[in-house]
Every structure is written in structure tokens, then in C-alpha cells.
CSV table of C-alpha atoms in Angstrom, one decimal:
chain,number,residue,atom,x,y,z
A,94,MET,CA,-96.5,99.4,-75.9
A,95,THR,CA,-98.7,102.1,-74.4
A,96,VAL,CA,-101.6,100.7,-72.3
A,97,ASN,CA,-104.8,102.7,-72.0
A,98,GLY,CA,-103.0,105.7,-73.4
A,99,GLU,CA,-100.7,106.0,-70.3
A,100,SER,CA,-96.9,106.0,-70.4
A,101,TRP,CA,-96.6,104.2,-67.1
A,102,PRO,CA,-95.1,101.7,-66.6
A,103,ASP,CA,-92.6,103.2,-69.1
A,104,GLN,CA,-92.2,100.2,-71.2
A,105,ALA,CA,-89.1,101.4,-73.1
A,106,ARG,CA,-87.4,101.6,-69.7
A,107,TRP,CA,-87.6,97.9,-69.0
A,108,THR,CA,-88.0,96.2,-72.3
A,109,GLY,CA,-85.5,93.3,-72.6
A,110,LYS,CA,-84.2,94.0,-69.1
A,111,VAL,CA,-84.3,92.6,-65.5
A,112,TYR,CA,-84.7,94.7,-62.4
A,113,SER,CA,-81.6,94.2,-60.2
A,114,ALA,CA,-80.0,97.4,-58.7
A,115,GLY,CA,-81.9,99.2,-61.5
A,116,TRP,CA,-83.0,98.1,-64.9
A,117,ARG,CA,-80.2,96.3,-66.6
A,118,GLU,CA,-79.4,94.0,-69.5
A,119,SER,CA,-79.4,90.4,-68.5
A,120,GLU,CA,-77.0,87.6,-69.3
A,121,GLY,CA,-79.8,85.2,-70.2
A,122,GLY,CA,-81.2,87.1,-73.3
A,123,THR,CA,-84.8,88.1,-73.7
A,124,SER,CA,-88.2,86.5,-73.9
A,125,ARG,CA,-91.4,87.5,-75.7
A,126,VAL,CA,-94.7,87.8,-73.7
A,127,THR,CA,-97.8,86.9,-75.7
A,128,GLU,CA,-101.5,87.5,-75.1
A,129,PRO,CA,-103.4,84.1,-74.8
A,130,ALA,CA,-106.6,85.4,-76.2
A,131,SER,CA,-105.1,86.7,-79.4
A,132,GLY,CA,-101.6,85.4,-79.7
A,133,HIS,CA,-100.4,89.0,-80.1
A,134,ALA,CA,-97.0,90.0,-78.7
A,135,LEU,CA,-97.3,92.3,-75.6
A,136,ALA,CA,-93.8,92.8,-74.4
A,137,GLU,CA,-90.2,91.6,-74.3
A,138,VAL,CA,-88.5,91.0,-70.9
A,139,GLY,CA,-85.1,90.1,-69.9
A,140,VAL,CA,-84.3,86.5,-68.9
A,141,ALA,CA,-82.2,86.1,-65.8
A,142,SER,CA,-79.4,83.6,-66.1
A,143,PRO,CA,-77.7,81.9,-63.1
A,144,VAL,CA,-75.0,84.6,-63.3
A,145,ASP,CA,-77.7,87.3,-63.0
A,146,VAL,CA,-79.2,85.5,-60.0
A,147,ALA,CA,-75.9,85.1,-58.3
A,148,ARG,CA,-75.2,88.8,-58.7
A,149,ALA,CA,-78.6,89.7,-57.4
A,150,GLY,CA,-78.3,87.4,-54.4
A,151,ALA,CA,-75.0,89.0,-53.3
A,152,ARG,CA,-76.4,92.5,-53.8
A,153,ALA,CA,-79.6,91.7,-51.9
A,154,ALA,CA,-77.7,90.3,-49.0
A,155,ARG,CA,-75.8,93.6,-48.6
A,156,ALA,CA,-79.0,95.6,-49.0
A,157,ALA,CA,-81.0,93.4,-46.5
A,158,GLY,CA,-78.9,94.5,-43.5
A,159,GLU,CA,-79.4,98.1,-44.3
A,160,TRP,CA,-83.1,97.7,-44.9
A,161,ALA,CA,-83.6,95.7,-41.7
A,162,ALA,CA,-81.8,98.6,-39.8
A,163,GLU,CA,-84.4,101.1,-41.0
A,164,ALA,CA,-87.1,102.1,-38.5
A,165,PRO,CA,-90.4,100.2,-39.1
A,166,SER,CA,-92.0,103.6,-39.8
A,167,ASP,CA,-89.6,104.2,-42.6
A,168,ARG,CA,-90.3,100.8,-44.2
A,169,VAL,CA,-94.0,101.4,-43.8
A,170,GLU,CA,-93.7,104.7,-45.7
A,171,VAL,CA,-92.4,102.8,-48.7
A,172,LEU,CA,-95.4,100.4,-48.5
A,173,LEU,CA,-97.8,103.3,-48.2
A,174,ARG,CA,-96.3,105.0,-51.3
A,175,ALA,CA,-96.5,101.7,-53.2
A,176,SER,CA,-100.2,101.5,-52.3
A,177,ALA,CA,-100.7,105.1,-53.6
A,178,ALA,CA,-98.9,104.2,-56.8
A,179,LEU,CA,-101.0,101.0,-57.2
A,180,ARG,CA,-104.2,103.1,-56.8
A,181,ALA,CA,-103.0,105.7,-59.3
A,182,HIS,CA,-102.1,103.1,-61.9
A,183,SER,CA,-104.8,100.5,-61.3
A,184,ASP,CA,-106.4,100.9,-64.7
A,185,THR,CA,-103.1,100.1,-66.4
A,186,ILE,CA,-102.3,97.3,-64.1
A,187,ARG,CA,-105.8,95.7,-64.6
A,188,ASP,CA,-105.3,95.8,-68.4
A,189,TRP,CA,-101.9,94.1,-68.1
A,190,ILE,CA,-103.4,91.4,-65.8
A,191,VAL,CA,-106.3,90.8,-68.2
A,192,ARG,CA,-104.2,90.6,-71.3
A,193,GLU,CA,-101.3,88.6,-69.9
A,194,SER,CA,-103.1,86.2,-67.7
A,195,ALA,CA,-106.3,86.0,-69.7
A,196,GLY,CA,-108.6,86.8,-66.8
A,197,VAL,CA,-111.8,88.9,-67.1
A,198,PRO,CA,-111.6,92.5,-65.8
A,199,ALA,CA,-113.2,91.5,-62.6
A,200,LYS,CA,-110.3,89.1,-62.0
A,201,GLY,CA,-107.9,92.0,-62.5
A,202,ASP,CA,-109.9,94.1,-60.0
A,203,TYR,CA,-109.7,91.3,-57.5
A,204,GLU,CA,-105.9,91.1,-57.8
A,205,ILE,CA,-105.6,94.8,-57.4
A,206,ASN,CA,-107.9,95.1,-54.4
A,207,ALA,CA,-106.5,92.0,-52.7
A,208,GLY,CA,-103.0,93.4,-53.4
A,209,LEU,CA,-103.9,96.7,-51.7
A,210,ALA,CA,-105.2,94.6,-48.7
A,211,GLN,CA,-101.9,92.8,-48.5
A,212,LEU,CA,-100.0,96.1,-48.5
A,213,THR,CA,-102.3,97.6,-45.9
A,214,HIS,CA,-102.1,94.5,-43.6
A,215,ALA,CA,-98.3,94.5,-43.9
A,216,VAL,CA,-98.3,98.1,-42.5
A,217,GLY,CA,-99.7,96.8,-39.3
A,218,LEU,CA,-97.5,93.7,-39.3
A,219,ALA,CA,-94.4,96.0,-39.2
A,220,PHE,CA,-95.5,97.3,-35.7
A,221,LEU,CA,-96.5,94.0,-34.0
A,222,PRO,CA,-94.6,93.1,-30.8
A,223,ARG,CA,-91.7,90.8,-31.8
A,224,GLY,CA,-90.1,89.9,-28.5
A,225,GLU,CA,-90.4,89.1,-24.9
A,226,VAL,CA,-88.5,89.1,-21.7
A,227,LEU,CA,-87.8,85.6,-20.4
A,228,ALA,CA,-87.3,84.4,-16.9
A,229,ALA,CA,-83.6,84.6,-16.2
A,230,GLN,CA,-81.5,81.8,-14.9
A,231,ALA,CA,-79.8,84.0,-12.4
A,232,ALA,CA,-80.8,87.0,-10.3
A,233,ASP,CA,-78.2,89.3,-12.0
A,234,GLU,CA,-79.1,88.2,-15.6
A,235,MET,CA,-81.4,89.6,-18.2
A,236,SER,CA,-82.8,87.1,-20.8
A,237,LEU,CA,-84.4,88.5,-23.9
A,238,THR,CA,-85.8,87.0,-27.1
A,239,TRP,CA,-87.0,88.7,-30.3
A,240,ARG,CA,-87.7,88.1,-33.9
A,241,VAL,CA,-85.2,89.3,-36.6
A,242,PRO,CA,-85.6,89.3,-40.4
A,243,ILE,CA,-84.7,86.1,-42.1
A,244,GLY,CA,-82.5,88.0,-44.6
A,245,VAL,CA,-83.0,87.3,-48.4
A,246,VAL,CA,-86.3,85.7,-49.4
A,247,GLY,CA,-86.5,84.0,-52.8
A,248,VAL,CA,-90.0,84.0,-54.3
A,249,ILE,CA,-91.0,81.8,-57.2
A,250,ASN,CA,-94.3,83.1,-58.4
A,251,PRO,CA,-97.1,81.4,-60.5
A,252,TRP,CA,-99.0,82.7,-63.5
A,253,ASN,CA,-102.6,82.4,-62.3
A,254,ALA,CA,-102.8,85.4,-59.9
A,255,PRO,CA,-99.3,86.8,-60.6
A,256,PHE,CA,-99.8,90.4,-59.3
A,257,LEU,CA,-101.6,89.4,-56.1
A,258,PHE,CA,-99.3,86.4,-55.3
A,259,ALA,CA,-96.2,88.6,-55.7
A,260,LEU,CA,-97.6,91.2,-53.3
A,261,ARG,CA,-98.8,88.5,-50.9
A,262,VAL,CA,-95.2,87.6,-50.2
A,263,LEU,CA,-93.4,90.8,-50.9
A,264,ALA,CA,-95.5,93.0,-48.7
A,265,PRO,CA,-94.9,91.2,-45.4
A,266,ALA,CA,-91.4,90.2,-46.3
A,267,LEU,CA,-90.4,93.8,-47.0
A,268,ALA,CA,-92.4,95.2,-44.0
A,269,LEU,CA,-90.4,92.9,-41.7
A,270,GLY,CA,-87.0,94.0,-43.0
A,271,ASN,CA,-86.1,91.4,-45.6
A,272,ALA,CA,-84.7,91.7,-49.2
A,273,VAL,CA,-86.4,89.8,-52.0
A,274,LEU,CA,-85.5,88.0,-55.2
A,275,LEU,CA,-88.7,87.6,-57.2
A,276,LYS,CA,-88.9,85.2,-60.1
A,277,PRO,CA,-92.1,85.6,-62.0
A,278,ASP,CA,-93.6,82.8,-64.1
A,279,PRO,CA,-92.4,83.1,-67.8
A,280,LEU,CA,-96.0,83.3,-68.9
A,281,THR,CA,-96.7,86.4,-66.8
A,282,PRO,CA,-93.4,88.3,-66.2
A,283,VAL,CA,-95.0,91.7,-66.5
A,284,SER,CA,-98.0,91.6,-64.2
A,285,GLY,CA,-96.1,89.2,-61.9
A,286,GLY,CA,-92.8,91.0,-61.8
A,287,VAL,CA,-92.2,94.2,-63.9
A,288,LEU,CA,-95.3,96.0,-62.6
A,289,VAL,CA,-94.4,95.1,-59.0
A,290,ALA,CA,-90.8,96.4,-59.5
A,291,ARG,CA,-92.1,99.6,-61.0
A,292,LEU,CA,-94.5,100.2,-58.0
A,293,PHE,CA,-91.7,99.8,-55.5
A,294,GLU,CA,-89.3,101.8,-57.6
A,295,ASP,CA,-91.8,104.7,-57.7
A,296,ALA,CA,-92.3,104.2,-53.9
A,297,GLY,CA,-88.6,104.8,-53.2
A,298,LEU,CA,-87.6,101.3,-52.1
A,299,PRO,CA,-83.8,101.4,-51.6
A,300,GLU,CA,-81.8,100.0,-54.5
A,301,GLY,CA,-80.9,96.3,-54.1
A,302,VAL,CA,-83.7,95.4,-51.7
A,303,LEU,CA,-85.9,94.0,-54.5
A,304,HIS,CA,-84.7,92.1,-57.6
A,305,VAL,CA,-87.1,90.9,-60.3
A,306,LEU,CA,-85.6,88.0,-62.3
A,307,PRO,CA,-87.9,86.6,-65.0
A,308,GLY,CA,-87.0,83.2,-66.4
A,309,ASP,CA,-87.7,79.5,-66.6
A,310,ALA,CA,-87.0,76.5,-64.4
A,311,GLN,CA,-83.2,77.1,-64.6
A,312,THR,CA,-83.7,80.6,-63.2
A,313,GLY,CA,-85.9,79.2,-60.4
A,314,ARG,CA,-83.4,76.6,-59.5
A,315,ALA,CA,-80.7,79.3,-59.3
A,316,VAL,CA,-82.9,81.3,-56.9
A,317,ALA,CA,-83.7,78.3,-54.8
A,318,THR,CA,-80.0,77.3,-54.5
A,319,ASP,CA,-78.4,80.7,-54.2
A,320,PRO,CA,-76.3,80.7,-51.0
A,321,HIS,CA,-77.5,84.2,-50.1
A,322,VAL,CA,-81.2,83.2,-50.1
A,323,ALA,CA,-82.3,82.1,-46.6
A,324,MET,CA,-85.9,81.2,-47.4
A,325,VAL,CA,-87.7,80.1,-50.6
A,326,SER,CA,-91.4,80.8,-51.0
A,327,PHE,CA,-93.0,78.8,-53.9
A,328,THR,CA,-96.6,78.8,-55.1
A,329,GLY,CA,-97.5,76.4,-57.9
A,330,SER,CA,-98.1,72.7,-58.6
A,331,THR,CA,-97.3,70.0,-56.2
A,332,GLU,CA,-94.9,68.4,-58.7
A,333,ALA,CA,-92.9,71.5,-59.1
A,334,GLY,CA,-93.0,72.2,-55.4
A,335,ARG,CA,-91.4,68.9,-54.6
A,336,GLU,CA,-88.5,69.8,-56.9
A,337,VAL,CA,-88.1,73.2,-55.4
A,338,ALA,CA,-88.1,71.7,-51.9
A,339,ARG,CA,-85.5,69.1,-53.0
A,340,VAL,CA,-83.0,71.6,-54.4
A,341,ALA,CA,-83.6,74.2,-51.7
A,342,SER,CA,-83.2,71.7,-48.9
A,343,GLN,CA,-79.6,71.1,-49.9
A,344,GLY,CA,-78.8,74.5,-48.5
A,345,LEU,CA,-80.9,73.9,-45.4
A,346,LYS,CA,-83.2,76.8,-46.3
A,347,ARG,CA,-86.6,77.6,-44.8
A,348,ILE,CA,-89.1,76.5,-47.5
A,349,SER,CA,-92.7,77.7,-47.8
A,350,LEU,CA,-94.8,75.8,-50.2
A,351,GLU,CA,-98.4,76.7,-51.3
A,352,LEU,CA,-99.4,73.9,-53.8
A,353,GLY,CA,-102.4,72.4,-55.5
A,354,GLY,CA,-105.7,71.1,-54.3
A,355,LYS,CA,-108.5,68.7,-55.1
A,356,ASN,CA,-111.2,70.7,-53.2
A,357,SER,CA,-114.7,69.7,-52.5
A,358,ILE,CA,-118.0,71.5,-52.1
A,359,ILE,CA,-120.2,69.4,-49.9
A,360,VAL,CA,-124.0,70.0,-50.3
A,361,LEU,CA,-126.0,68.5,-47.4
A,362,ASP,CA,-129.7,67.5,-47.8
A,363,ASP,CA,-131.0,70.7,-46.1
A,364,ALA,CA,-128.9,73.1,-48.3
A,365,ASP,CA,-130.3,75.9,-50.4
A,366,ILE,CA,-129.8,74.4,-53.8
A,367,GLU,CA,-129.7,77.6,-55.9
A,368,ALA,CA,-127.3,79.2,-53.5
A,369,ALA,CA,-125.1,76.2,-53.3
A,370,ALA,CA,-125.0,75.8,-57.1
A,371,LEU,CA,-124.1,79.4,-57.6
A,372,THR,CA,-121.2,79.2,-55.3
A,373,GLY,CA,-120.2,75.9,-56.9
A,374,ALA,CA,-120.3,77.6,-60.4
A,375,VAL,CA,-118.1,80.4,-59.1
A,376,SER,CA,-115.7,78.1,-57.4
A,377,THR,CA,-115.2,75.9,-60.4
A,378,PHE,CA,-115.7,78.2,-63.4
A,379,GLY,CA,-114.2,81.4,-62.1
A,380,TYR,CA,-110.9,82.3,-64.0
A,381,GLN,CA,-111.5,79.1,-66.0
A,382,GLY,CA,-110.9,77.0,-62.9
A,383,GLN,CA,-107.2,77.9,-62.9
A,384,ALA,CA,-106.8,78.3,-59.2
A,385,CYS,CA,-105.5,76.1,-56.4
A,386,VAL,CA,-108.6,76.8,-54.4
A,387,ALA,CA,-111.1,76.0,-57.2
A,388,ALA,CA,-113.7,73.3,-56.5
A,389,GLY,CA,-112.7,70.0,-58.1
A,390,ARG,CA,-115.5,67.9,-56.6
A,391,HIS,CA,-119.1,68.7,-56.1
A,392,VAL,CA,-120.3,66.2,-53.4
A,393,VAL,CA,-124.1,66.4,-53.3
A,394,HIS,CA,-126.7,64.5,-51.3
A,395,ALA,CA,-128.5,61.9,-53.5
A,396,ASP,CA,-131.9,63.6,-52.9
A,397,LEU,CA,-130.6,66.9,-54.3
A,398,VAL,CA,-128.0,65.8,-56.8
A,399,GLU,CA,-130.3,66.1,-59.9
A,400,ALA,CA,-131.6,69.5,-59.0
A,401,TYR,CA,-128.1,70.7,-58.1
A,402,SER,CA,-126.6,69.4,-61.4
A,403,ASP,CA,-129.4,71.1,-63.4
A,404,ALA,CA,-128.7,74.4,-61.7
A,405,LEU,CA,-125.0,74.0,-62.2
A,406,VAL,CA,-125.6,73.3,-65.9
A,407,ARG,CA,-127.8,76.4,-66.2
A,408,TYR,CA,-125.2,78.6,-64.7
A,409,ALA,CA,-122.5,77.1,-67.0
A,410,GLN,CA,-124.6,77.7,-70.1
A,411,THR,CA,-125.2,81.4,-69.3
A,412,MET,CA,-121.5,82.1,-69.2
A,413,ARG,CA,-120.2,84.0,-72.2
A,414,ILE,CA,-116.8,82.8,-73.6
A,415,GLY,CA,-114.3,84.9,-75.5
A,416,ASP,CA,-111.6,87.5,-75.4
A,417,PRO,CA,-111.9,89.0,-71.9
A,418,ARG,CA,-110.5,92.5,-72.8
A,419,PRO,CA,-113.6,94.1,-74.4
A,420,GLY,CA,-115.8,93.2,-71.5
A,421,GLY,CA,-119.1,91.3,-71.2
A,422,VAL,CA,-117.2,88.0,-71.1
A,423,THR,CA,-117.2,85.7,-68.0
A,424,ILE,CA,-114.9,82.9,-69.4
A,425,GLY,CA,-111.6,83.7,-71.1
A,426,PRO,CA,-109.1,81.3,-72.6
A,427,VAL,CA,-106.9,79.0,-70.5
A,428,ILE,CA,-103.3,80.1,-70.2
A,429,SER,CA,-101.7,77.9,-72.8
A,430,GLU,CA,-102.1,75.1,-75.3
A,431,ARG,CA,-100.5,72.7,-72.9
A,432,GLN,CA,-103.1,73.4,-70.3
A,433,ALA,CA,-106.0,73.2,-72.8
A,434,VAL,CA,-104.8,69.8,-74.0
A,435,ARG,CA,-104.5,68.5,-70.4
A,436,ILE,CA,-108.1,69.6,-69.5
A,437,GLU,CA,-109.4,68.0,-72.7
A,438,HIS,CA,-107.6,64.8,-71.9
A,439,ILE,CA,-108.9,64.5,-68.4
A,440,VAL,CA,-112.5,65.1,-69.6
A,441,ASP,CA,-112.3,62.8,-72.6
A,442,GLU,CA,-110.7,60.0,-70.5
A,443,SER,CA,-113.4,60.3,-67.8
A,444,VAL,CA,-116.2,60.2,-70.3
A,445,ALA,CA,-114.7,57.2,-72.0
A,446,ALA,CA,-114.6,55.5,-68.6
A,447,GLY,CA,-118.3,56.2,-68.0
A,448,ALA,CA,-118.8,59.7,-66.8
A,449,ARG,CA,-121.7,61.6,-68.3
A,450,LEU,CA,-121.1,64.9,-70.0
A,451,LEU,CA,-124.0,67.3,-69.1
A,452,THR,CA,-122.6,70.4,-70.8
A,453,GLY,CA,-119.4,71.7,-72.3
A,454,GLY,CA,-116.5,69.4,-73.0
A,455,ARG,CA,-115.4,70.7,-76.4
A,456,ARG,CA,-112.7,73.3,-76.7
A,457,ASP,CA,-112.0,75.8,-79.4
A,458,GLY,CA,-108.3,76.5,-79.3
A,459,LEU,CA,-107.5,77.9,-75.8
A,460,PHE,CA,-111.2,78.4,-75.1
A,461,TYR,CA,-112.6,75.6,-72.9
A,462,PRO,CA,-116.3,75.9,-72.0
A,463,PRO,CA,-117.7,75.5,-68.5
A,464,THR,CA,-118.2,71.7,-68.2
A,465,VAL,CA,-120.3,69.6,-65.9
A,466,LEU,CA,-119.8,65.8,-65.5
A,467,ASP,CA,-121.8,63.4,-63.4
A,468,HIS,CA,-121.6,59.6,-62.9
A,469,VAL,CA,-118.0,60.2,-62.0
A,470,GLY,CA,-116.2,57.1,-60.7
A,471,ARG,CA,-113.3,57.1,-58.3
A,472,ALA,CA,-110.9,55.6,-60.8
A,473,MET,CA,-111.5,58.4,-63.3
A,474,PRO,CA,-109.0,61.3,-63.8
A,475,ALA,CA,-111.8,63.8,-63.2
A,476,TYR,CA,-112.0,62.4,-59.7
A,477,THR,CA,-108.4,61.8,-58.9
A,478,GLU,CA,-106.5,64.7,-60.6
A,479,GLU,CA,-106.4,68.4,-60.0
A,480,ILE,CA,-107.9,69.6,-63.3
A,481,PHE,CA,-107.0,73.3,-63.2
A,482,GLY,CA,-109.8,74.0,-65.7
A,483,PRO,CA,-113.5,74.9,-65.8
A,484,VAL,CA,-114.7,71.3,-65.1
A,485,ALA,CA,-117.2,70.4,-62.4
A,486,PRO,CA,-117.3,66.6,-61.5
A,487,VAL,CA,-120.6,65.9,-59.5
A,488,LEU,CA,-120.7,63.0,-57.1
A,489,SER,CA,-123.6,61.9,-54.9
A,490,PHE,CA,-123.7,60.6,-51.3
A,491,HIS,CA,-126.2,59.2,-48.9
A,492,SER,CA,-124.7,60.0,-45.5
A,493,GLU,CA,-122.5,62.6,-43.9
A,494,THR,CA,-119.9,60.0,-43.2
A,495,GLU,CA,-119.8,59.1,-46.9
A,496,ALA,CA,-119.6,62.8,-47.9
A,497,ILE,CA,-116.6,63.3,-45.6
A,498,GLU,CA,-114.9,60.2,-46.9
A,499,ILE,CA,-115.3,61.3,-50.5
A,500,ALA,CA,-113.9,64.8,-49.7
A,501,ASN,CA,-111.0,63.4,-47.8
A,502,ASP,CA,-110.2,60.7,-50.5
A,503,THR,CA,-107.2,62.6,-51.8
A,504,GLU,CA,-103.7,63.4,-50.9
A,505,TYR,CA,-104.4,67.1,-51.2
A,506,GLY,CA,-105.8,69.1,-48.3
A,507,LEU,CA,-106.1,72.8,-49.3
A,508,THR,CA,-109.7,74.0,-48.9
A,509,ALA,CA,-113.4,73.0,-48.9
A,510,ALA,CA,-116.9,74.4,-48.5
A,511,VAL,CA,-119.9,72.9,-46.8
A,512,HIS,CA,-123.5,73.9,-47.5
A,513,SER,CA,-126.4,73.3,-45.1
A,514,GLY,CA,-129.4,75.1,-43.7
A,515,SER,CA,-127.9,74.5,-40.3
A,516,VAL,CA,-124.6,76.2,-39.6
A,517,PRO,CA,-123.8,74.0,-36.5
A,518,ARG,CA,-124.4,70.9,-38.7
A,519,ALA,CA,-122.2,72.2,-41.5
A,520,THR,CA,-119.5,73.1,-38.9
A,521,ALA,CA,-119.5,69.6,-37.5
A,522,VAL,CA,-118.9,68.2,-41.0
A,523,ALA,CA,-116.2,70.9,-41.7
A,524,GLU,CA,-114.3,69.9,-38.6
A,525,ARG,CA,-113.8,66.4,-40.0
A,526,LEU,CA,-112.3,67.5,-43.3
A,527,HIS,CA,-108.6,67.2,-43.8
A,528,THR,CA,-108.1,70.7,-45.2
A,529,GLY,CA,-106.2,73.8,-44.1
A,530,MET,CA,-109.2,76.0,-44.9
A,531,VAL,CA,-112.9,75.5,-45.0
A,532,HIS,CA,-115.9,77.8,-45.6
A,533,ILE,CA,-119.6,77.4,-44.6
A,534,ASN,CA,-122.3,78.2,-47.1
A,535,ASP,CA,-119.7,79.9,-49.3
A,536,VAL,CA,-117.3,79.4,-52.2
A,537,SER,CA,-114.2,77.2,-51.8
A,538,ALA,CA,-112.1,80.0,-53.3
A,539,LYS,CA,-111.5,82.5,-50.6
A,540,ASP,CA,-108.5,84.6,-49.5
A,541,ALA,CA,-107.9,87.3,-47.0
A,542,ALA,CA,-104.8,89.3,-46.1
A,543,ASN,CA,-105.3,88.7,-42.3
A,544,ALA,CA,-105.9,84.9,-42.6
A,545,PRO,CA,-103.3,82.1,-42.6
A,546,PHE,CA,-103.4,80.7,-46.1
A,547,GLY,CA,-102.2,77.2,-46.7
A,548,GLY,CA,-103.1,73.5,-46.8
A,549,MET,CA,-102.5,70.0,-45.4
A,550,GLY,CA,-101.2,66.9,-47.1
A,551,ILE,CA,-99.5,67.5,-50.5
A,552,SER,CA,-101.2,71.0,-50.7
A,553,GLY,CA,-98.1,72.4,-48.9
A,554,ASN,CA,-95.5,71.7,-46.3
A,555,GLY,CA,-97.5,73.0,-43.3
A,556,SER,CA,-96.4,76.6,-43.9
A,557,ARG,CA,-98.8,79.5,-43.9
A,558,ILE,CA,-98.8,83.1,-45.3
A,559,GLY,CA,-101.2,85.8,-44.1
A,560,GLY,CA,-102.1,87.4,-40.8
A,561,THR,CA,-99.6,86.8,-38.0
A,562,ALA,CA,-98.4,83.6,-39.8
A,563,SER,CA,-96.4,85.9,-42.0
A,564,LEU,CA,-94.5,87.1,-38.9
A,565,GLU,CA,-93.5,83.4,-38.3
A,566,GLN,CA,-92.6,82.9,-42.0
A,567,PHE,CA,-90.3,85.9,-42.6
A,568,THR,CA,-88.5,86.3,-39.3
A,569,GLN,CA,-86.5,84.0,-37.0
A,570,TRP,CA,-85.9,84.0,-33.2
A,571,ARG,CA,-82.8,85.5,-31.6
A,572,TRP,CA,-82.0,84.9,-27.9
A,573,MET,CA,-79.7,87.1,-25.9
A,574,THR,CA,-78.6,87.2,-22.2
A,575,THR,CA,-76.9,90.1,-20.5
A,576,PRO,CA,-75.4,90.4,-17.0
A,577,GLY,CA,-77.3,92.7,-14.7
A,578,GLN,CA,-80.3,94.9,-15.4
A,579,MET,CA,-80.5,96.7,-18.7
């Protein structure tokens, strides 16, 4: 298939193949990639079997040592060339993201721009100081410690922001001298894997440093358990993350988990209602709510809850639903029938239990409209579960203590937002929230290449990616002593 009239990414080159020391036939057969909005076939990719993964792991382990021995400036040159390739092919990449992951073009632009930011930040990361001279135990001894690459990093990538999330791990991991096995989600193997491989292939990344291995849970298990993989980075649901942690821990690997969230937007009684409702709409309805940082609870002061709900409904009803590719659409389809059925079940069960449906709530195939619920009780699935769909449950409170208790009434702890006319007041509330991230008078869904991204509770395992946290994730300490002065 030619996208936007361009031959790149040279589809004939990779159709039915995996990227492992070049494009090659896989032992696991092939898989068809379909467009959620139309059901049309987009591509065919290779499926990596455990045999393919084992071969890739051994090859990556050999390449990792050579790559780590390269000067940081040489590794950075590859990142810079990958950035240039990304800019040159951004239109094609956007089209693949839109068609494969069913996001609107603005979502594709976000992934591209944020991916560029990840590559740019990784350039600086490569030159950070990585060691120190320690106080020696004897007068004639030198004691040194420094960080070295962890080796081979296994990356299990999700479908919801596949291009960005691949680069969010690859850029720092490669900059710091590691090799990578990347397993994209079977729903988005092109934008989450093939396109990334093509960028780094064009950038001159040495053969064997990056392997892209599409596949299902069997492939992911093989990556997580491969003896050459020293670290596993997983982004996805908490349920799947628990299984990844279980199997990877058998090999005593470092594990980085970025999991789900039940995130709250708290609206205090002195907040700007229109501004708060707009950020609430963006946080819940953006990309059909299919983001770990989406707002899953709108916790609004009782004096403002009616006005806030009215504004939220108004924003929801102005959003145009349809195939995102032609443009002019703000809500595309959800990623799969399974996901659509799950969202529908959560809403229907909550309404049957007494929640009031203010707008939306009736799907058309994979198209689920922006939905607002109020009168949401704490036993309802709309309150307890991560919906991962465009559904906004609205709850009221009378005191700040009650608002904080509602927001913290979950095992998750990823992100939150607090709205108030007083930044100090909002900050005081934010400091009492059990979340890894919190934003004042803003959306819940924020990301930045230089910020440590991650959550508390079952939203992760305490790991962070971004900023200098990436240095901690993708390197490990080495201590050396020598007699005399060096």
C-alpha cells in the first residue's frame, strides 16, 4: 500500500516480515492489520515466534556491547538522523497512526511532535555526567563509580499511542547504549513497530541493536523471559502488567511498569466553570478516552456541579463522530469490538444501578459517543473501573476533605487535576492526592519528555520514564577501585 502517494516506508520491503538483523521471514507466520474505522486491510506483518525472539535476543546481546562502546556523540548522530527522517516522513507517519489506531489527525500530530521531543531530550541524556569519585578507604586507593548500560531492553508496547510510546523508551535506551527488542501491540504493529524500525534503519543504527517483533501474548512472554533481556518495559493494563511482572521476575530482571489509572479532575467552588469543563472534556473525550491519563472521575463541588455538568454535556454534543481520516472529526471509533462492548457494559450497568445518563450512551458499531453520567454511586462500575472510553462520571462533594477522599478512593494512582481560582489552594489539595502526577488548572492528560512519567499504587511499580529518571531506568551502577592515583 502506498500512503499519501509516497513509497516510504517501502511496504513491499517489510510485508509479512519482522525486523531482526534486517527484514526477514518469521517463524510465526503473518498477521493482517485492519483499519478500525472501515474494517479495510492496511497491511500484513510478520509474527515473531518464541524461536524468532530467542534468535533476536542472542543477536541483540552481541550488538549491545558494540553499541555501548560507541562514543556518545556517535550514538547521538543516529538519534539526530532518526529525527530528520521523522520530520521528512511525518505526513506518512501521521496517516498510518490515524488509520491504524483510529485517532484524529491531531492525535497523530501529537504523537509525532512528542516523539521528536523524546529524541531531542535523549540527545542531551547521552551527555549527562554518569559517575563520581568516591572517598577512598585508603590513602593509596582510587574509588570510582559510574553508570553503565543495562544491556538488552525488552519493550512491550500498547496500541493507544503506539508510535510515541515506542520512542519514549527507545530514544533514551538507545542513547544510553542499550539494544532493544520491541514488541508492538498486534492491533498497531506498523505505527508501533515497523515505522520505528524504518526510521532507525534509515538513520544508520547498526544492525542488531534494534529488533521489532510483532505478535500476541506468546511473543510478549518470550520477550519478557528471554535470558538475554536484562530489563522489561511494559505499558498497558494493570492486569497484563501483573502477568508481565510475574513471568519477568523469574529471571530477576529489572521491570518498568506504566499501567492504568482512575484519574480525577477536582473542581473546587472557586473554579472557572467553563475552563474546568473544557479541560474535563478534553481529558475524558480526547482519543475516545483511550488513555491511561484520561479523566475517569469529575469530582465537582455541589454548588457548581449542575453548571459543570451542563457545560460538559454541551462540549460532548458539539463533537463530531466518524471516520477520522477525512478530517473535521473529533471522535473516531474505539480500537476494537471488545473495547466497545466493555464500555457499553460499564455504562449500561451503571445506569441500571441508578446513574443518570445526560448525553451519549448508545454506540454504533465501534463508534461510542461522548457520554456524561451523574448520580454515580460508589458501587457502580463507572466509579470503580478504568473505563478506557469517552465516558465522564460526575460526582459532587461538599468539602475539600471529601473531594480528596473520593479522588483517593481507588487502588490506582496515576494522575489528577485540580481546578481553583487560587493556585495555593489547589496546590494544597494536590499535595494530598495519592498520584504520581498532578496538574493545576489543566488537563489530567499531560506528558513531557523531560518529566518523570509514572504512577503510584497499581498504576505502576514505582518506576518512571522521562527526564533524568530514564538514566536510572536504563543504566546500572558499577563500582571500581584501583591502587594508587590514576
